[in-house]
CSV table of C-alpha atoms and ligand atoms in Angstrom, one decimal:
chain,number,residue,atom,x,y,z
A,1,MET,CA,47.9,-37.1,1.9
A,2,SER,CA,45.3,-37.0,-0.9
A,3,THR,CA,42.3,-34.7,-0.6
A,4,ALA,CA,38.9,-35.9,-1.5
A,5,PRO,CA,37.5,-34.3,-4.7
A,6,PRO,CA,34.8,-31.6,-4.0
A,7,PRO,CA,31.2,-33.0,-4.0
A,8,ARG,CA,29.5,-32.9,-7.4
A,9,TYR,CA,26.6,-30.7,-6.4
A,10,LEU,CA,24.0,-29.2,-8.7
A,11,THR,CA,24.6,-25.6,-7.8
A,12,LYS,CA,22.6,-22.5,-8.9
A,13,SER,CA,24.9,-21.9,-11.8
A,14,ARG,CA,24.6,-25.5,-12.9
A,15,PHE,CA,20.9,-25.5,-12.5
A,16,LYS,CA,20.8,-22.4,-14.8
A,17,LEU,CA,23.0,-24.2,-17.3
A,18,ALA,CA,20.7,-27.3,-17.3
A,19,LEU,CA,17.7,-25.0,-17.9
A,20,GLU,CA,19.4,-23.8,-21.1
A,21,CYS,CA,20.4,-27.3,-22.1
A,22,PRO,CA,21.0,-30.2,-19.7
A,23,THR,CA,23.8,-31.6,-21.9
A,24,LYS,CA,25.9,-28.6,-20.8
A,25,LEU,CA,26.2,-30.2,-17.3
A,26,PHE,CA,28.6,-32.7,-18.8
A,27,TYR,CA,30.9,-30.1,-20.4
A,28,THR,CA,31.0,-27.6,-17.6
A,29,GLY,CA,34.0,-27.4,-15.3
A,30,LYS,CA,36.1,-29.6,-17.6
A,31,ALA,CA,39.3,-28.1,-18.6
A,32,GLU,CA,39.5,-30.1,-21.8
A,33,PHE,CA,36.4,-28.4,-23.2
A,34,HIS,CA,36.4,-24.9,-24.6
A,35,ASN,CA,34.1,-22.7,-22.5
A,36,ARG,CA,33.6,-19.1,-23.7
A,37,ALA,CA,31.5,-18.2,-20.7
A,38,GLN,CA,34.4,-18.8,-18.4
A,39,GLU,CA,36.4,-16.2,-20.2
A,40,ASP,CA,33.6,-13.7,-20.1
A,41,ALA,CA,32.3,-14.3,-16.6
A,42,PHE,CA,34.6,-11.9,-14.8
A,43,LEU,CA,34.3,-9.1,-17.4
A,44,HIS,CA,30.6,-9.6,-17.5
A,45,ALA,CA,30.2,-9.2,-13.7
A,46,LEU,CA,32.6,-6.2,-13.7
A,47,ALA,CA,30.7,-4.5,-16.5
A,48,GLU,CA,27.4,-5.1,-14.8
A,49,GLY,CA,28.7,-3.7,-11.5
A,50,GLY,CA,27.7,-7.0,-9.8
A,51,PHE,CA,30.5,-6.8,-7.3
A,52,GLN,CA,29.8,-3.4,-6.1
A,53,VAL,CA,26.0,-3.9,-6.0
A,54,GLY,CA,26.6,-6.9,-3.8
A,55,ALA,CA,28.6,-4.8,-1.4
A,56,LEU,CA,26.0,-2.0,-1.4
A,57,ALA,CA,23.2,-4.5,-0.7
A,58,ARG,CA,24.9,-5.8,2.4
A,59,LEU,CA,25.1,-2.3,3.8
A,60,MET,CA,21.3,-2.2,3.5
A,61,TYR,CA,21.2,-5.2,5.8
A,62,PRO,CA,24.0,-4.3,8.2
A,63,GLY,CA,25.3,-6.5,11.0
A,64,GLY,CA,25.4,-9.7,9.0
A,65,VAL,CA,27.9,-12.5,9.4
A,66,GLU,CA,29.6,-13.6,6.2
A,67,VAL,CA,30.3,-17.3,5.7
A,68,ILE,CA,33.9,-17.5,4.5
A,69,ASP,CA,34.9,-21.1,5.0
A,70,ASP,CA,36.8,-22.6,2.0
A,71,SER,CA,35.2,-26.0,1.9
A,72,HIS,CA,31.5,-26.8,1.2
A,73,ALA,CA,31.4,-28.8,4.5
A,74,GLY,CA,32.8,-25.8,6.5
A,75,GLN,CA,30.3,-23.4,4.8
A,76,LEU,CA,27.3,-25.7,5.6
A,77,ALA,CA,28.5,-26.2,9.2
A,78,THR,CA,28.9,-22.5,9.8
A,79,THR,CA,25.5,-21.7,8.3
A,80,ARG,CA,23.8,-24.4,10.4
A,81,GLU,CA,25.4,-22.9,13.5
A,82,LEU,CA,24.3,-19.4,12.6
A,83,LEU,CA,20.7,-20.5,12.0
A,84,GLN,CA,20.6,-21.6,15.6
A,85,ARG,CA,20.3,-18.0,16.6
A,86,PRO,CA,16.8,-16.6,16.9
A,87,GLU,CA,17.6,-13.6,14.7
A,88,VAL,CA,20.6,-13.5,12.3
A,89,THR,CA,21.6,-12.0,9.0
A,90,VAL,CA,24.0,-14.2,7.0
A,91,TYR,CA,25.9,-13.2,3.9
A,92,GLU,CA,26.6,-16.1,1.5
A,93,ALA,CA,24.8,-18.7,3.6
A,94,ALA,CA,25.4,-22.2,2.3
A,95,LEU,CA,22.4,-24.7,2.0
A,96,GLU,CA,22.5,-28.3,0.8
A,97,ALA,CA,19.9,-31.0,0.3
A,98,GLN,CA,19.7,-34.1,-1.9
A,99,GLY,CA,22.8,-33.2,-3.9
A,100,LEU,CA,21.7,-29.6,-4.5
A,101,PHE,CA,23.8,-26.7,-3.1
A,102,VAL,CA,23.3,-22.9,-3.0
A,103,ARG,CA,24.9,-19.9,-1.6
A,104,VAL,CA,22.4,-17.2,-0.7
A,105,ASP,CA,23.5,-13.6,-1.2
A,106,ILE,CA,21.6,-12.4,2.0
A,107,LEU,CA,19.6,-14.6,4.3
A,108,ARG,CA,17.7,-13.0,7.2
A,109,LYS,CA,16.2,-15.2,9.9
A,110,ARG,CA,13.6,-13.7,12.2
A,111,GLY,CA,12.1,-16.4,14.4
A,112,ASP,CA,10.5,-19.1,12.1
A,113,GLU,CA,10.7,-16.9,9.0
A,114,ILE,CA,13.6,-16.7,6.6
A,115,GLU,CA,14.0,-14.1,3.9
A,116,LEU,CA,16.1,-15.1,0.9
A,117,ILE,CA,17.5,-12.0,-0.9
A,118,GLU,CA,19.1,-12.5,-4.2
A,119,VAL,CA,21.1,-9.4,-5.3
A,120,LYS,CA,21.3,-8.7,-9.0
A,121,ALA,CA,23.0,-5.9,-10.9
A,122,LYS,CA,19.9,-5.6,-12.9
A,123,SER,CA,18.0,-2.5,-13.4
A,124,TYR,CA,14.3,-2.2,-12.4
A,125,HIS,CA,11.8,0.6,-12.7
A,126,PRO,CA,8.9,0.5,-10.2
A,127,LYS,CA,6.7,1.8,-13.1
A,128,GLU,CA,7.1,-1.6,-14.7
A,129,GLY,CA,5.4,-3.0,-11.6
A,130,PRO,CA,6.5,-6.0,-9.6
A,131,ASP,CA,4.7,-8.1,-12.2
A,132,PHE,CA,7.6,-9.3,-14.4
A,133,ARG,CA,5.1,-10.6,-16.9
A,134,CYS,CA,4.7,-10.2,-20.6
A,135,ALA,CA,1.4,-9.2,-22.2
A,136,ARG,CA,0.3,-12.8,-22.4
A,137,GLY,CA,0.7,-13.3,-18.7
A,138,GLN,CA,3.8,-15.4,-18.8
A,139,LEU,CA,6.9,-14.6,-16.8
A,140,SER,CA,8.9,-12.2,-18.9
A,141,SER,CA,11.9,-13.8,-20.6
A,142,ASP,CA,14.0,-10.9,-19.5
A,143,MET,CA,13.4,-11.6,-15.8
A,144,LEU,CA,12.8,-15.4,-15.9
A,145,PRO,CA,16.5,-16.4,-15.3
A,146,TYR,CA,16.6,-14.3,-12.2
A,147,LEU,CA,13.3,-15.7,-11.0
A,148,GLN,CA,14.4,-19.3,-11.7
A,149,ASP,CA,17.6,-18.6,-9.7
A,150,ILE,CA,15.8,-17.5,-6.5
A,151,ALA,CA,13.2,-20.3,-7.0
A,152,PHE,CA,16.0,-22.8,-7.0
A,153,GLN,CA,17.4,-21.3,-3.8
A,154,ARG,CA,14.0,-21.5,-2.1
A,155,TYR,CA,13.5,-25.1,-3.2
A,156,VAL,CA,16.9,-26.1,-1.7
A,157,ALA,CA,16.3,-24.1,1.4
A,158,ALA,CA,12.9,-25.6,2.0
A,159,LEU,CA,14.4,-29.1,1.6
A,160,ALA,CA,17.3,-28.3,3.9
A,161,PHE,CA,15.3,-26.5,6.6
A,162,PRO,CA,11.6,-27.4,6.1
A,163,ALA,CA,10.5,-26.0,9.4
A,164,PHE,CA,10.8,-22.4,8.3
A,165,ARG,CA,8.5,-20.1,6.3
A,166,TYR,CA,10.2,-18.5,3.4
A,167,ARG,CA,9.9,-15.1,1.7
A,168,CYS,CA,11.9,-14.4,-1.5
A,169,PHE,CA,13.1,-11.1,-2.8
A,170,LEU,CA,15.2,-9.9,-5.8
A,171,MET,CA,17.3,-6.9,-4.9
A,172,LEU,CA,17.5,-4.8,-8.0
A,173,ALA,CA,19.0,-1.4,-9.0
A,174,ASP,CA,16.1,1.0,-8.9
A,175,LYS,CA,16.2,3.2,-12.0
A,176,SER,CA,13.7,5.6,-10.6
A,177,ALA,CA,16.0,6.4,-7.6
A,178,LYS,CA,18.4,9.3,-7.7
A,179,SER,CA,21.6,9.4,-5.7
A,180,SER,CA,21.2,12.1,-3.0
A,181,VAL,CA,25.0,12.2,-2.2
A,182,ASP,CA,28.1,12.6,-4.3
A,183,GLY,CA,30.8,9.9,-4.8
A,184,ILE,CA,29.0,6.7,-3.8
A,185,ASN,CA,30.5,4.7,-6.6
A,186,GLN,CA,34.0,5.7,-5.4
A,187,ARG,CA,33.3,4.2,-2.0
A,188,PHE,CA,33.3,0.7,-3.6
A,189,ARG,CA,36.6,-0.1,-5.1
A,190,ILE,CA,37.1,-3.4,-6.9
A,191,LYS,CA,40.2,-5.4,-6.0
A,192,ARG,CA,41.4,-8.4,-7.8
A,193,ALA,CA,44.0,-10.8,-6.4
A,194,GLY,CA,44.6,-13.8,-8.6
A,195,PRO,CA,41.2,-15.5,-9.3
A,196,ARG,CA,39.5,-13.7,-6.4
A,197,THR,CA,37.6,-10.4,-6.9
A,198,SER,CA,36.5,-8.4,-3.9
A,199,VAL,CA,35.1,-4.9,-3.2
A,200,GLU,CA,36.9,-2.7,-0.8
A,201,VAL,CA,34.3,-0.4,0.9
A,202,ALA,CA,35.7,2.9,2.1
A,203,PRO,CA,36.2,2.9,5.9
A,204,GLY,CA,33.2,4.4,7.7
A,205,THR,CA,30.7,3.8,4.9
A,206,ASP,CA,27.3,2.9,6.3
A,207,SER,CA,23.8,3.1,4.9
A,208,ALA,CA,23.2,6.6,6.4
A,209,GLN,CA,26.1,8.0,4.4
A,210,LEU,CA,24.7,6.6,1.2
A,211,GLY,CA,21.6,8.7,1.3
A,212,ALA,CA,18.5,7.7,-0.7
A,213,PRO,CA,18.4,3.9,-1.3
A,214,LEU,CA,19.5,2.9,-4.8
A,215,LEU,CA,18.5,-0.7,-4.6
A,216,ARG,CA,15.0,-2.1,-4.0
A,217,ALA,CA,14.0,-5.5,-2.6
A,218,VAL,CA,11.2,-6.7,-4.8
A,219,PRO,CA,9.0,-9.5,-3.4
A,220,VAL,CA,8.8,-12.5,-5.7
A,221,ASP,CA,7.1,-15.2,-3.7
A,222,GLU,CA,4.3,-15.5,-6.2
A,223,HIS,CA,6.7,-16.1,-9.1
A,224,VAL,CA,8.8,-18.5,-7.1
A,225,ASP,CA,5.6,-20.6,-6.3
A,226,GLU,CA,4.7,-20.6,-10.0
A,227,ILE,CA,8.2,-21.8,-11.0
A,228,VAL,CA,8.5,-24.5,-8.3
A,229,GLY,CA,4.9,-25.6,-8.8
A,230,GLY,CA,5.5,-25.8,-12.6
A,231,GLU,CA,7.2,-28.3,-14.9
A,232,LEU,CA,10.7,-28.7,-16.5
A,233,VAL,CA,11.4,-30.4,-19.8
A,234,VAL,CA,13.9,-33.3,-19.5
A,235,LEU,CA,14.6,-35.3,-22.6
A,236,ASP,CA,11.5,-34.1,-24.3
A,237,ARG,CA,9.4,-35.1,-21.3
A,238,SER,CA,7.6,-32.7,-19.0
A,239,VAL,CA,8.3,-33.5,-15.4
A,240,SER,CA,7.7,-31.7,-12.1
A,241,PHE,CA,10.2,-29.1,-11.0
A,242,GLY,CA,11.5,-31.5,-8.2
A,243,GLU,CA,11.7,-34.5,-10.5
A,244,GLY,CA,13.6,-32.5,-13.2
A,245,VAL,CA,16.1,-31.1,-10.6
A,246,ALA,CA,16.7,-34.6,-9.2
A,247,LEU,CA,17.4,-36.0,-12.6
A,248,TRP,CA,19.9,-33.2,-13.4
A,249,ALA,CA,21.5,-33.6,-10.0
A,250,ALA,CA,21.9,-37.4,-10.4
A,251,ALA,CA,23.3,-36.9,-14.0
A,252,TYR,CA,25.8,-34.4,-12.8
A,253,ARG,CA,26.8,-36.4,-9.8
A,254,ALA,CA,27.5,-39.5,-11.9
A,255,ASP,CA,29.1,-37.4,-14.7
A,256,ASP,CA,26.6,-38.9,-17.2
A,257,ARG,CA,25.9,-37.0,-20.3
A,258,ILE,CA,22.3,-36.2,-20.9
A,259,SER,CA,21.8,-36.9,-24.6
A,260,PRO,CA,21.9,-33.7,-26.7
A,261,ARG,CA,18.8,-32.3,-28.4
A,262,PRO,CA,20.3,-29.9,-30.9
A,263,SER,CA,18.4,-26.8,-31.4
A,264,SER,CA,18.9,-23.2,-32.6
A,265,MET,CA,20.2,-22.5,-29.1
A,266,CYS,CA,23.3,-24.4,-30.1
A,267,ALA,CA,24.4,-21.3,-32.0
A,268,SER,CA,25.3,-19.5,-28.9
A,269,CYS,CA,26.5,-22.5,-26.9
A,270,GLU,CA,29.5,-21.5,-24.8
A,271,PHE,CA,31.1,-24.9,-25.5
A,272,LYS,CA,31.2,-24.2,-29.2
A,273,THR,CA,34.5,-23.6,-30.9
A,274,PRO,CA,34.5,-21.5,-34.2
A,275,THR,CA,35.7,-24.5,-36.2
A,276,PHE,CA,36.1,-28.2,-35.8
A,277,PRO,CA,39.0,-28.5,-33.3
A,278,GLU,CA,42.3,-29.8,-34.5
A,279,PRO,CA,44.1,-32.5,-32.4
A,280,GLY,CA,45.5,-30.9,-29.3
A,281,GLN,CA,43.0,-28.1,-29.3
A,282,PRO,CA,40.3,-27.8,-26.6
A,283,ARG,CA,37.3,-30.0,-27.3
A,284,SER,CA,34.1,-28.5,-28.6
A,285,GLY,CA,30.9,-29.6,-26.9
A,286,PHE,CA,28.9,-28.3,-29.9
A,287,HIS,CA,30.8,-30.4,-32.5
A,288,GLU,CA,30.5,-33.5,-30.2
A,289,CYS,CA,26.7,-32.9,-29.7
A,290,TRP,CA,26.1,-32.6,-33.4
A,291,ALA,CA,28.5,-35.4,-34.4
A,292,GLU,CA,26.6,-37.7,-32.0
A,293,SER,CA,23.1,-36.6,-33.0
A,294,PHE,CA,23.6,-36.5,-36.7
A,295,GLY,CA,26.4,-39.0,-37.3
A,296,TRP,CA,28.6,-36.2,-38.7
A,297,GLN,CA,32.3,-36.2,-39.3
A,298,ALA,CA,34.6,-33.1,-39.3
A,299,THR,CA,34.0,-32.6,-43.1
A,300,ASP,CA,30.3,-32.2,-42.5
A,301,PHE,CA,30.9,-29.0,-40.5
A,302,ALA,CA,33.2,-27.5,-43.2
A,303,GLY,CA,30.6,-25.7,-45.3
A,304,GLY,CA,28.7,-24.3,-42.3
A,305,THR,CA,25.5,-25.2,-40.6
A,306,VAL,CA,22.1,-23.4,-40.8
A,307,LEU,CA,23.0,-21.9,-37.4
A,308,ASP,CA,25.4,-19.7,-39.4
A,309,LEU,CA,22.6,-18.4,-41.7
A,310,TRP,CA,22.6,-14.6,-41.6
A,311,ASN,CA,19.6,-12.8,-40.1
A,312,TYR,CA,17.3,-15.8,-40.4
A,313,ARG,CA,14.6,-16.4,-37.9
A,314,ASN,CA,13.2,-19.8,-38.9
A,315,LYS,CA,16.2,-21.9,-37.9
A,316,PRO,CA,14.1,-24.1,-35.6
A,317,LYS,CA,11.9,-24.9,-38.6
A,318,LEU,CA,14.9,-25.9,-40.7
A,319,LEU,CA,16.3,-28.1,-38.0
A,320,ALA,CA,12.9,-29.8,-37.5
A,321,ALA,CA,12.9,-30.6,-41.2
A,322,SER,CA,16.5,-32.0,-40.9
A,323,VAL,CA,17.9,-29.2,-43.0
A,324,LEU,CA,21.2,-28.9,-41.2
A,325,LYS,CA,23.9,-27.7,-43.5
A,326,LEU,CA,23.9,-24.4,-45.4
A,327,SER,CA,24.2,-26.5,-48.6
A,328,ASP,CA,20.9,-28.2,-47.7
A,329,VAL,CA,19.0,-24.9,-47.9
A,330,THR,CA,17.0,-24.2,-51.1
A,331,PRO,CA,15.4,-21.0,-52.4
A,332,THR,CA,12.1,-22.4,-51.3
A,333,HIS,CA,13.2,-22.6,-47.7
A,334,LEU,CA,13.9,-18.9,-47.9
A,335,SER,CA,10.7,-18.1,-49.8
A,336,LEU,CA,12.8,-16.8,-52.6
A,337,ALA,CA,11.2,-16.5,-56.0
A,338,ASP,CA,14.0,-14.6,-57.8
A,339,CYS,CA,17.6,-15.1,-56.9
A,340,ALA,CA,18.9,-12.2,-59.0
A,341,PRO,CA,19.3,-8.8,-57.2
A,342,GLY,CA,17.3,-6.0,-58.8
A,343,PRO,CA,18.3,-2.3,-59.2
A,344,ALA,CA,17.5,-1.6,-55.6
A,345,GLY,CA,20.2,-4.1,-54.6
A,346,MET,CA,20.0,-7.3,-52.7
A,347,SER,CA,17.1,-8.4,-50.5
A,348,ARG,CA,17.6,-10.2,-47.2
A,349,ALA,CA,16.5,-13.5,-48.7
A,350,GLN,CA,18.8,-13.1,-51.7
A,351,ARG,CA,21.7,-12.3,-49.3
A,352,GLN,CA,20.9,-15.5,-47.4
A,353,TRP,CA,20.7,-17.5,-50.5
A,354,PHE,CA,24.1,-16.4,-51.7
A,355,GLN,CA,25.5,-17.3,-48.3
A,356,CYS,CA,24.1,-20.8,-48.7
A,357,SER,CA,25.0,-21.3,-52.4
A,358,GLY,CA,28.3,-19.5,-52.2
A,359,GLN,CA,27.6,-18.1,-55.7
A,360,TRP,CA,27.7,-14.4,-55.4
A,361,PRO,CA,26.5,-12.3,-58.3
A,362,GLY,CA,29.4,-11.5,-60.6
A,363,GLY,CA,31.5,-14.4,-59.2
A,364,GLY,CA,34.1,-14.1,-56.4
A,365,GLU,CA,33.5,-14.4,-52.7
A,366,GLN,CA,31.7,-11.1,-52.1
A,367,PHE,CA,29.2,-8.7,-53.7
A,368,VAL,CA,29.4,-5.0,-53.8
A,369,ASN,CA,26.3,-3.1,-55.0
A,370,THR,CA,28.4,-0.4,-56.7
A,371,ALA,CA,25.5,1.5,-58.2
A,372,GLY,CA,23.6,1.5,-55.0
A,373,LEU,CA,26.6,2.6,-53.0
A,374,ARG,CA,27.4,5.4,-55.4
A,375,ALA,CA,23.8,6.7,-55.1
A,376,VAL,CA,24.0,6.8,-51.3
A,377,MET,CA,27.4,8.4,-51.4
A,378,CYS,CA,26.2,11.1,-53.7
A,379,ALA,CA,24.0,12.4,-50.8
A,380,TRP,CA,27.0,12.9,-48.5
A,381,ARG,CA,28.4,16.3,-48.0
A,382,TYR,CA,32.1,16.8,-47.4
A,383,PRO,CA,34.0,17.1,-45.2
A,384,LEU,CA,32.7,13.8,-43.6
A,385,HIS,CA,32.8,13.7,-39.9
A,386,PHE,CA,33.2,10.4,-38.0
A,387,ILE,CA,32.5,10.4,-34.3
A,388,ASP,CA,32.8,7.6,-31.7
A,389,PHE,CA,31.9,7.9,-28.0
A,390,GLU,CA,33.0,6.2,-24.9
A,391,THR,CA,30.4,6.1,-22.2
A,392,SER,CA,29.7,4.5,-18.9
A,393,ALA,CA,26.5,3.3,-17.3
A,394,VAL,CA,27.1,2.1,-13.8
A,395,ALA,CA,24.8,0.6,-11.3
A,396,ILE,CA,26.1,2.8,-8.5
A,397,PRO,CA,26.1,6.5,-9.4
A,398,PHE,CA,29.2,8.7,-9.3
A,399,ARG,CA,27.5,11.8,-8.2
A,400,ARG,CA,24.3,13.3,-6.7
A,401,GLY,CA,21.3,13.5,-9.0
A,402,GLN,CA,22.4,10.5,-11.1
A,403,HIS,CA,20.2,7.4,-11.5
A,404,PRO,CA,21.5,3.9,-11.5
A,405,TYR,CA,22.6,2.9,-15.0
A,406,GLU,CA,22.4,6.5,-16.3
A,407,THR,CA,24.7,6.9,-19.2
A,408,ILE,CA,27.6,9.2,-18.9
A,409,ALA,CA,29.5,10.2,-22.0
A,410,PHE,CA,33.1,11.0,-21.1
A,411,GLN,CA,35.2,10.6,-24.3
A,412,PHE,CA,34.8,11.1,-28.0
A,413,SER,CA,37.1,10.9,-30.9
A,414,HIS,CA,36.4,12.9,-34.1
A,415,HIS,CA,38.0,12.1,-37.5
A,416,VAL,CA,37.4,14.0,-40.7
A,417,MET,CA,37.6,12.9,-44.3
A,418,HIS,CA,38.0,15.7,-46.9
A,419,ALA,CA,36.7,15.7,-50.5
A,420,ASP,CA,40.3,15.1,-51.7
A,421,GLY,CA,40.5,11.9,-49.6
A,422,ARG,CA,42.7,13.3,-46.8
A,423,VAL,CA,41.8,11.9,-43.4
A,424,GLU,CA,42.7,13.7,-40.2
A,425,HIS,CA,42.2,13.1,-36.5
A,426,LYS,CA,40.5,16.4,-36.0
A,427,SER,CA,39.6,16.5,-32.4
A,428,GLN,CA,38.9,14.5,-29.2
A,429,PHE,CA,37.6,14.9,-25.7
A,430,LEU,CA,38.4,13.1,-22.5
A,431,GLU,CA,37.2,13.9,-19.0
A,432,ALA,CA,38.0,11.0,-16.6
A,433,ARG,CA,39.1,12.9,-13.5
A,434,PRO,CA,37.4,11.4,-10.4
A,435,GLY,CA,34.6,13.6,-9.1
A,436,VAL,CA,34.3,15.7,-12.3
A,437,ASP,CA,31.0,15.5,-14.2
A,438,PRO,CA,32.0,15.3,-17.9
A,439,THR,CA,28.4,15.8,-19.3
A,440,LEU,CA,28.3,19.5,-20.2
A,441,PRO,CA,32.0,19.8,-21.2
A,442,PHE,CA,31.5,16.8,-23.4
A,443,LEU,CA,28.5,18.3,-25.2
A,444,ARG,CA,30.2,21.7,-25.6
A,445,ALA,CA,33.3,20.2,-27.0
A,446,LEU,CA,31.3,18.0,-29.4
A,447,ARG,CA,29.2,21.0,-30.6
A,448,ALA,CA,32.4,23.0,-31.2
A,449,ALA,CA,33.9,20.1,-33.1
A,450,LEU,CA,30.9,19.8,-35.4
A,451,SER,CA,29.8,23.4,-35.9
A,452,ASP,CA,32.3,24.6,-38.5
A,453,ASP,CA,30.7,23.2,-41.6
A,454,GLU,CA,27.7,21.4,-43.0
A,455,GLY,CA,29.5,18.1,-43.6
A,456,THR,CA,27.7,14.8,-43.0
A,457,VAL,CA,28.2,13.3,-39.5
A,458,PHE,CA,28.7,9.5,-39.2
A,459,ARG,CA,28.5,7.7,-35.9
A,460,TRP,CA,30.3,4.5,-35.0
A,461,ALA,CA,27.0,2.8,-33.9
A,462,ALA,CA,23.4,3.5,-32.9
A,463,HIS,CA,24.8,4.2,-29.4
A,464,GLU,CA,26.1,7.7,-30.3
A,465,LYS,CA,22.6,8.8,-31.3
A,466,THR,CA,21.0,7.2,-28.3
A,467,VAL,CA,23.4,9.0,-25.9
A,468,LEU,CA,22.7,12.4,-27.5
A,469,GLN,CA,19.0,11.9,-27.3
A,470,GLN,CA,18.7,10.5,-23.7
A,471,PRO,CA,16.5,12.7,-21.5
A,472,PRO,CA,16.7,15.0,-19.9
A,473,ARG,CA,20.0,16.6,-19.1
A,474,VAL,CA,21.9,15.5,-22.2
A,475,ARG,CA,19.2,16.4,-24.7
A,476,ILE,CA,21.1,19.2,-26.3
A,477,LEU,CA,21.1,19.3,-30.1
A,478,VAL,CA,24.7,19.1,-31.2
A,479,ALA,CA,24.3,18.5,-34.9
A,480,PRO,CA,22.1,16.4,-37.2
A,481,ILE,CA,23.6,13.0,-36.7
A,482,GLY,CA,23.9,11.0,-39.9
A,483,PRO,CA,24.2,7.3,-40.7
A,484,GLU,CA,25.6,4.6,-38.6
A,485,LEU,CA,28.9,3.2,-40.0
B,1,LIG,S1,25.7,-27.7,-28.5
B,1,LIG,FE1,23.5,-27.6,-28.3
B,1,LIG,S2,23.0,-29.6,-27.5
B,1,LIG,FE2,25.2,-29.4,-27.2
B,1,LIG,S3,25.4,-28.6,-25.2
B,1,LIG,FE3,25.4,-26.8,-26.5
B,1,LIG,S4,23.2,-26.2,-26.6
B,1,LIG,FE4,23.3,-28.3,-25.7
């Protein structure tokens, strides 16, 4: 017996894709297309602590019913049935209208009012205010995707069940909160079985045992009104939110490709392969978009596009002027008067120009500013120390007194290079035992490792310096920290 294919709904995630670029709707979910986001999605959610935050949020709204049906139809039927109750809390409620479909993290119905609560493993400090706006009064780009997400949910909910009044909240990790009990994180263990990830909550865990709340439900009705009452851009045309959503839903349902409008955003497109795909390799949405838009063949991509241009902010301008290939870029585009590096080395524009022209000073495929490098190295003091930290910053704290997303340093490695060129793995530190706070032992071990001489200390990245300077517990001067590697 053949089973019917699942309905082609415009879901939350597809709505968010369309906001980035509507052409992505055509590529998403198709196995033949490369999709980097698919590879990253699980690790991203894991790193952000999304699974655990979701489980913690449910404990703040206890007694809810989870919708666990496999099919869309089953999920919708169960939700409809639950909403017959005068008061109910539903986890993962399913709502559908006009080809749009959403799952709501937490839905609370009280009489004729419904609260939609979207849980995000995103940090929030009440000092920032519930405003979520930048200085010019617009919704901040940092928060906009989250606000658009909940706005889409309310839009679908209001279409599906228009008789209710809706209130919308973002449930965020409150950085001002401190855990008042030990071991909360350890109560939420992530389990992965095949493609399914779940969180196993330690038996007996309830909100009373979790102490001071670590999450905060921030009301966002005003922002949602603004987004739903605003406009979307579809094919260079501004249309109402409802019209835009309907156009995207129709295109996705019919599997129509919305014509690409290449932009600088294409540089980070998840459907972009590093090079033009060979026969048999996954297809590249990026290469197909650009081939269609500009009439390009495989050879046109070979020398690189302006999207590859290093550290250059004006890519939209170049694209608007039909400067598409690196080989199309001239010194004038880079505002470069003199292409030859001076005694101080190579400027950013010169570096960009050599990338475009491929003609590095002195020939060859690279340029090393030997004189400049020597001058810098003369300031180093041997032995040279190289330190590299491993840290964690989790949404749900490990122990009492810790804030959500507070950085905990638990491992370092320490290598030394002597004046005669010898390199040794001088020392290391690791404290990863459950329930043990590594902070002070970490700092003591690091201070001991770096206190024997006056050698220059190099760090792997800016992160090491940030960790050592974070207030207030870890602000203990270990040693003057030198350059980033
Ligand atoms: S390559 Fe550009 S135009 Fe094509 S889907 Fe990606 S972002 Fe959209």
